[in-house]
Amino acid sequence: MELDRTDAPVAGEYATVYAAFELSKAKWKLGIVLPGSEKMSRYTIVGGDLTALTNRLAEARAKAARGGGPVRMLSCYEAGYDGHWLHRWLTNHGVVNREIDPSSIEVNRRARQAKTDRIDLDRLMRAFLAHLRGEPRACSVLRVPTPEQEDCRRRNRERQRLVKERGSHLTRIKAMLHAQGVRDAMPLKPGFLAELDTLRTGDGRPLCPRLKQEIVREHQRLCLADKQLRELEATSRAELRAAAPGSNEAKIVTLARLKGLGVPSSQKLVNEVFYRDFDNRRQLGSYFGLTGTPYDSGASRREQGISKAGNACARATAIETGWLWLIHQPGSELSRWFWARVGDHKGRVRRIMIVALARKLMVALWRYLETGVVPTGAVLGSPAV
């Protein structure tokens, strides 16, 4: 008998315990509904106290087993700050857990509404039970990545933070010198610190000692970020050269063969999106958050823009890739489709159409990775690995 089914239970097969978690850093609220009970029992657990959680779950299992027969336990919690480790812990302890998208749960639309952990727990349990009964769109259940898939994202996300940090230090040093009348400073140029003693302000003075000390400390942080960034990129290139067939690294190399898609962009797209399976292009567009949100009620009809409900990092990369595609793949079918509709228009029209192009391009790249069919008119090159 399968005990990990999540459809509505058949009477007499097994007893089902339903559990819902309202998680926070300080404390966890646990709601449990036992078989045959219409009331939800609520418990408060110190955040991360797995011993107390184990005891509560064992107690619920024991109560459900009094009627005889097998017992299964289904649980849920909203995806967020605690990540996916709790899902894996529950799964390892025989609990069929689901992570729910918080934005998919319906809320009261009054201007003022009460919000407490108790109310949130009740709402979460109702949505979860409705989902198990088969009610369409009661809530959205996330696909939890494996630890290996989650770990693959570290490279591009760390690189993104280091690039931002390096740019921040560069801008700060240049701004401090520009305020003294020193223009066109190059902080990453060899010998930059030695030149500070010879620099003169716009009115002919040497740099003040405290200003030089601050620049030196800022430059040390800049050099550290730049060093770590270079080491990270070198490690990534070595992994790509030794890519095994079918791995994420092999997908990155395949994607980077398309002219206009560099290795960093390919890494983001593969590690954030194309590591997982999609059934159709609608699922792919939803994951990027590039699907439309029409407003059609009565006589009012308008388009509110894209949903922005998906992966924000992947969506930004998709739109950036769309602009690069127009530059490096002007003869492709997608580029001709874009310019045929945009023409000489600028501004808002282009910004709207680049989103449409990005969605079409992501579908074309997904098909390219899955089937090997190159987007129509696209030019292949050699990836700089």
XYZ file of C-alpha atoms in Angstrom:
385
model
C 0.000 0.000 0.000
C 1.398 3.405 -0.990
C 1.541 5.785 1.964
C 3.047 8.772 0.139
C 0.025 9.642 -1.951
C -1.269 13.160 -1.583
C -4.724 12.774 -3.104
C -7.881 12.555 -0.963
C -7.658 9.424 1.231
C -10.014 6.505 0.746
C -11.915 5.590 3.908
C -10.608 2.503 5.633
C -7.225 2.365 3.876
C -5.119 4.295 6.363
C -5.297 7.089 8.894
C -3.956 10.441 7.734
C -2.480 13.139 9.958
C -2.316 16.648 8.482
C 0.255 19.128 9.759
C 1.051 22.725 8.871
C 3.975 24.892 9.985
C 4.070 28.659 10.444
C 7.803 29.294 10.626
C 9.747 32.190 12.055
C 13.250 32.595 13.443
C 12.211 32.656 17.095
C 9.347 30.164 17.173
C 7.418 27.703 15.061
C 3.656 27.286 15.133
C 2.566 23.720 14.414
C -1.016 22.845 13.533
C -2.146 19.197 13.501
C -5.449 17.682 12.377
C -5.955 14.084 13.473
C -8.091 11.519 11.585
C -11.793 12.033 12.201
C -11.259 15.370 13.967
C -12.643 18.678 12.737
C -10.485 20.694 15.114
C -6.865 21.687 14.579
C -4.564 21.388 17.563
C -1.909 24.109 17.813
C 1.521 23.879 19.370
C 4.388 26.335 19.787
C 7.955 25.090 19.309
C 11.181 26.992 19.697
C 12.551 27.679 16.215
C 14.814 24.825 15.101
C 14.048 22.569 18.089
C 13.918 19.255 16.234
C 13.678 17.227 19.438
C 10.420 18.917 20.409
C 9.153 18.581 16.835
C 9.988 14.872 16.788
C 8.046 14.351 20.016
C 4.979 16.188 18.674
C 4.969 14.204 15.445
C 5.429 10.909 17.299
C 2.556 11.811 19.615
C 0.298 12.581 16.654
C 1.239 9.289 14.973
C 0.490 7.359 18.152
C -2.966 8.930 18.491
C -3.772 8.227 14.837
C -2.650 4.601 15.174
C -5.136 3.818 17.933
C -7.755 2.865 15.359
C -5.441 0.268 13.860
C -4.003 0.175 10.372
C -1.177 2.170 8.796
C -0.695 5.892 9.408
C 0.585 8.480 6.999
C 1.457 12.090 7.758
C 1.177 14.977 5.291
C 2.629 18.378 6.109
C 3.278 21.751 4.525
C 4.930 25.074 5.161
C 5.475 28.275 3.223
C 8.768 28.505 1.359
C 10.943 31.285 2.690
C 13.710 32.107 5.136
C 14.235 28.545 6.377
C 14.967 27.232 2.901
C 14.577 23.552 2.053
C 16.415 21.778 4.864
C 13.233 21.253 6.909
C 11.546 19.639 3.897
C 14.393 17.143 3.630
C 14.366 16.473 7.376
C 10.620 15.767 7.337
C 10.979 13.536 4.287
C 13.717 11.534 5.992
C 11.392 11.038 8.991
C 8.556 9.579 6.932
C 6.518 12.768 6.485
C 5.232 13.685 3.019
C 5.920 17.399 2.982
C 4.992 20.133 0.511
C 6.497 23.601 0.244
C 3.848 26.152 -0.719
C 4.332 29.417 -2.551
C 3.199 32.101 -0.041
C 1.907 34.396 -2.787
C -0.466 31.691 -4.076
C -2.595 31.604 -0.898
C -5.722 33.739 -1.049
C -6.016 36.494 1.543
C -8.773 38.828 2.707
C -9.015 41.912 0.491
C -10.245 44.306 3.156
C -8.259 47.483 3.602
C -7.428 46.476 7.156
C -7.078 42.865 8.151
C -5.875 41.079 11.240
C -2.609 39.192 10.843
C -1.378 36.810 13.509
C 0.489 33.515 13.442
C -2.739 31.795 14.470
C -4.678 33.262 11.544
C -1.844 32.504 9.115
C -1.700 28.902 10.353
C -5.460 28.469 9.845
C -5.262 29.924 6.346
C -2.327 27.702 5.434
C -4.074 24.556 6.670
C -7.268 25.392 4.752
C -5.312 25.940 1.543
C -3.368 22.715 2.061
C -6.477 20.611 2.668
C -8.155 22.177 -0.373
C -5.123 21.291 -2.463
C -5.230 17.682 -1.253
C -8.947 17.479 -2.104
C -8.047 18.375 -5.659
C -9.425 21.914 -5.750
C -7.741 23.693 -8.673
C -5.416 26.578 -7.823
C -6.008 26.318 -4.083
C -2.266 26.950 -3.738
C 0.930 26.393 -5.684
C 3.341 23.681 -4.562
C 7.022 24.266 -5.272
C 9.407 21.767 -6.791
C 12.135 21.415 -4.183
C 15.611 21.179 -5.734
C 18.049 18.531 -4.642
C 21.005 19.601 -2.472
C 23.260 19.191 -5.525
C 21.030 21.388 -7.694
C 20.827 23.992 -4.956
C 24.599 23.943 -4.543
C 25.137 24.571 -8.279
C 23.567 28.005 -7.904
C 26.300 29.126 -5.521
C 28.827 29.881 -8.246
C 26.813 32.426 -10.236
C 25.160 33.991 -7.180
C 28.495 34.495 -5.434
C 29.934 35.935 -8.629
C 27.028 38.352 -8.893
C 27.613 39.568 -5.330
C 31.378 39.932 -5.875
C 30.870 41.931 -9.084
C 28.489 44.237 -7.234
C 30.880 44.570 -4.292
C 33.846 45.309 -6.545
C 31.875 47.938 -8.412
C 30.830 49.550 -5.130
C 34.445 49.870 -3.928
C 35.570 51.207 -7.309
C 32.838 53.818 -7.336
C 33.590 54.867 -3.752
C 37.309 55.431 -4.411
C 36.639 57.356 -7.616
C 33.997 59.479 -5.885
C 36.347 60.415 -3.019
C 39.045 61.490 -5.466
C 36.628 63.261 -7.792
C 35.416 65.351 -4.851
C 39.006 66.609 -4.510
C 39.306 67.462 -8.193
C 41.167 64.261 -9.151
C 39.546 62.809 -12.256
C 39.874 59.571 -14.201
C 41.327 57.556 -11.310
C 42.048 53.869 -11.998
C 42.096 52.069 -8.622
C 42.817 48.619 -10.136
C 45.845 49.870 -12.043
C 49.167 48.512 -10.677
C 50.919 51.086 -8.503
C 47.730 52.998 -7.691
C 48.546 53.340 -3.966
C 52.065 54.607 -4.713
C 50.573 57.363 -6.878
C 48.505 58.700 -3.994
C 51.564 60.548 -2.602
C 52.048 62.401 -5.889
C 48.397 63.237 -6.557
C 47.315 66.856 -6.187
C 43.807 68.159 -5.654
C 42.143 70.548 -8.056
C 43.498 73.534 -6.081
C 47.042 72.148 -5.960
C 47.141 70.570 -2.474
C 48.356 67.038 -1.638
C 45.735 64.603 -0.420
C 44.884 64.909 3.270
C 46.263 62.062 5.459
C 42.896 60.810 6.704
C 41.550 60.759 3.153
C 44.541 58.722 1.992
C 44.082 56.282 4.871
C 40.426 55.789 3.975
C 41.304 55.257 0.312
C 43.945 52.675 1.277
C 41.457 50.708 3.381
C 38.847 50.907 0.637
C 41.456 49.764 -1.874
C 42.294 46.726 0.279
C 38.663 45.654 0.241
C 38.565 46.269 -3.508
C 41.629 44.079 -4.095
C 40.192 41.287 -1.943
C 36.902 41.286 -3.866
C 38.747 41.384 -7.192
C 41.048 38.515 -6.136
C 38.148 36.334 -4.999
C 36.269 37.095 -8.217
C 39.244 36.046 -10.362
C 39.698 32.850 -8.355
C 35.999 32.024 -8.679
C 36.043 32.568 -12.439
C 39.167 30.418 -12.801
C 37.504 27.605 -10.861
C 34.390 27.872 -13.027
C 36.429 27.708 -16.240
C 38.261 24.612 -15.000
C 34.946 22.898 -14.214
C 33.596 23.747 -17.664
C 36.672 22.300 -19.386
C 36.151 19.024 -17.517
C 32.374 18.955 -18.061
C 30.823 15.489 -18.042
C 28.164 14.696 -20.687
C 24.676 15.533 -19.466
C 25.875 17.653 -16.547
C 24.990 21.279 -15.891
C 28.487 22.271 -16.989
C 27.911 20.549 -20.344
C 24.666 22.495 -20.762
C 26.517 25.730 -20.011
C 29.123 24.989 -22.694
C 26.358 24.098 -25.177
C 24.480 27.313 -24.446
C 27.616 29.455 -24.602
C 28.221 28.233 -28.166
C 25.501 30.620 -29.314
C 26.982 33.934 -30.304
C 25.991 36.635 -27.831
C 25.642 34.331 -24.827
C 28.710 34.522 -22.643
C 29.696 31.988 -20.021
C 28.385 34.079 -17.056
C 24.936 34.460 -18.642
C 24.849 30.787 -19.604
C 25.782 29.808 -16.046
C 22.941 31.875 -14.635
C 20.373 30.464 -17.048
C 21.409 26.831 -16.560
C 21.917 26.924 -12.786
C 18.800 28.989 -12.127
C 16.393 27.585 -14.737
C 17.494 24.895 -17.157
C 18.689 22.449 -14.496
C 15.052 21.385 -14.028
C 12.435 19.869 -16.325
C 9.500 21.744 -17.830
C 6.447 20.154 -19.421
C 5.645 23.047 -21.757
C 6.568 26.623 -22.592
C 3.820 28.016 -20.340
C 5.533 26.494 -17.307
C 8.837 27.938 -18.482
C 7.382 31.427 -18.908
C 5.751 31.250 -15.481
C 9.038 30.264 -13.856
C 10.665 33.363 -15.345
C 7.686 35.511 -14.314
C 7.292 36.655 -17.925
C 3.616 35.733 -18.336
C 1.004 38.439 -18.811
C -1.549 39.567 -16.227
C -4.667 40.764 -18.114
C -7.386 42.730 -16.322
C -10.758 41.981 -17.920
C -13.747 42.852 -15.756
C -16.938 44.379 -17.118
C -16.112 47.153 -19.527
C -12.565 47.519 -18.223
C -9.923 45.703 -20.207
C -6.206 46.305 -19.975
C -2.913 44.513 -19.656
C -1.163 45.041 -16.321
C 2.255 43.834 -17.461
C 4.178 40.687 -16.632
C 3.509 38.871 -13.376
C 7.098 39.033 -12.010
C 6.160 36.030 -9.863
C 9.060 33.804 -10.852
C 12.815 33.759 -10.356
C 13.919 37.409 -10.267
C 17.569 36.643 -11.041
C 16.616 34.491 -14.025
C 14.150 37.106 -15.289
C 16.784 39.877 -15.219
C 19.230 37.601 -17.044
C 16.603 36.726 -19.659
C 15.908 40.383 -20.468
C 19.621 41.206 -20.539
C 20.173 38.255 -22.887
C 17.371 39.578 -25.095
C 19.187 42.888 -25.638
C 22.479 41.082 -26.333
C 20.692 38.769 -28.768
C 19.579 41.741 -30.865
C 23.173 42.959 -31.097
C 24.975 39.676 -31.768
C 22.260 37.746 -33.645
C 20.722 40.393 -35.969
C 19.957 37.832 -38.677
C 18.016 35.432 -36.480
C 14.273 34.976 -36.837
C 13.658 36.341 -33.329
C 15.609 39.548 -34.047
C 13.723 40.094 -37.306
C 10.441 39.481 -35.446
C 11.399 42.145 -32.908
C 12.424 44.826 -35.396
C 9.391 44.176 -37.617
C 7.130 45.164 -34.697
C 9.249 47.877 -33.110
C 10.488 49.661 -36.222
C 11.742 53.141 -35.381
C 9.869 53.382 -32.086
C 11.886 54.021 -28.952
C 11.318 54.156 -25.218
C 8.329 52.329 -23.792
C 7.513 50.355 -26.943
C 10.988 48.830 -27.013
C 10.884 48.032 -23.285
C 7.590 46.213 -23.733
C 8.708 44.281 -26.775
C 12.039 43.229 -25.258
C 10.081 41.356 -22.583
C 8.156 39.511 -25.301
C 11.420 38.761 -27.097
C 13.007 37.495 -23.866
C 10.144 35.048 -23.329
C 10.371 33.723 -26.900
C 14.142 33.502 -26.622
C 14.023 31.506 -23.385
C 11.627 29.028 -25.011
C 13.991 28.727 -27.997
C 17.006 28.171 -25.715
C 15.083 25.542 -23.713
C 14.295 23.659 -26.938
C 17.906 24.038 -28.044
C 19.169 22.373 -24.848
C 16.507 19.662 -24.891
C 16.546 18.734 -28.583
C 19.691 20.315 -30.024
C 17.672 22.398 -32.523
C 19.454 25.740 -32.970
C 17.140 28.794 -32.982
C 16.283 29.701 -36.577
C 18.917 31.948 -38.095
C 21.176 31.906 -35.035
C 24.950 31.800 -35.432
C 27.131 29.416 -33.439
C 30.599 30.265 -32.217
C 33.259 28.937 -29.839
C 32.605 29.434 -26.122
C 35.376 31.339 -24.335
C 36.068 28.661 -21.721
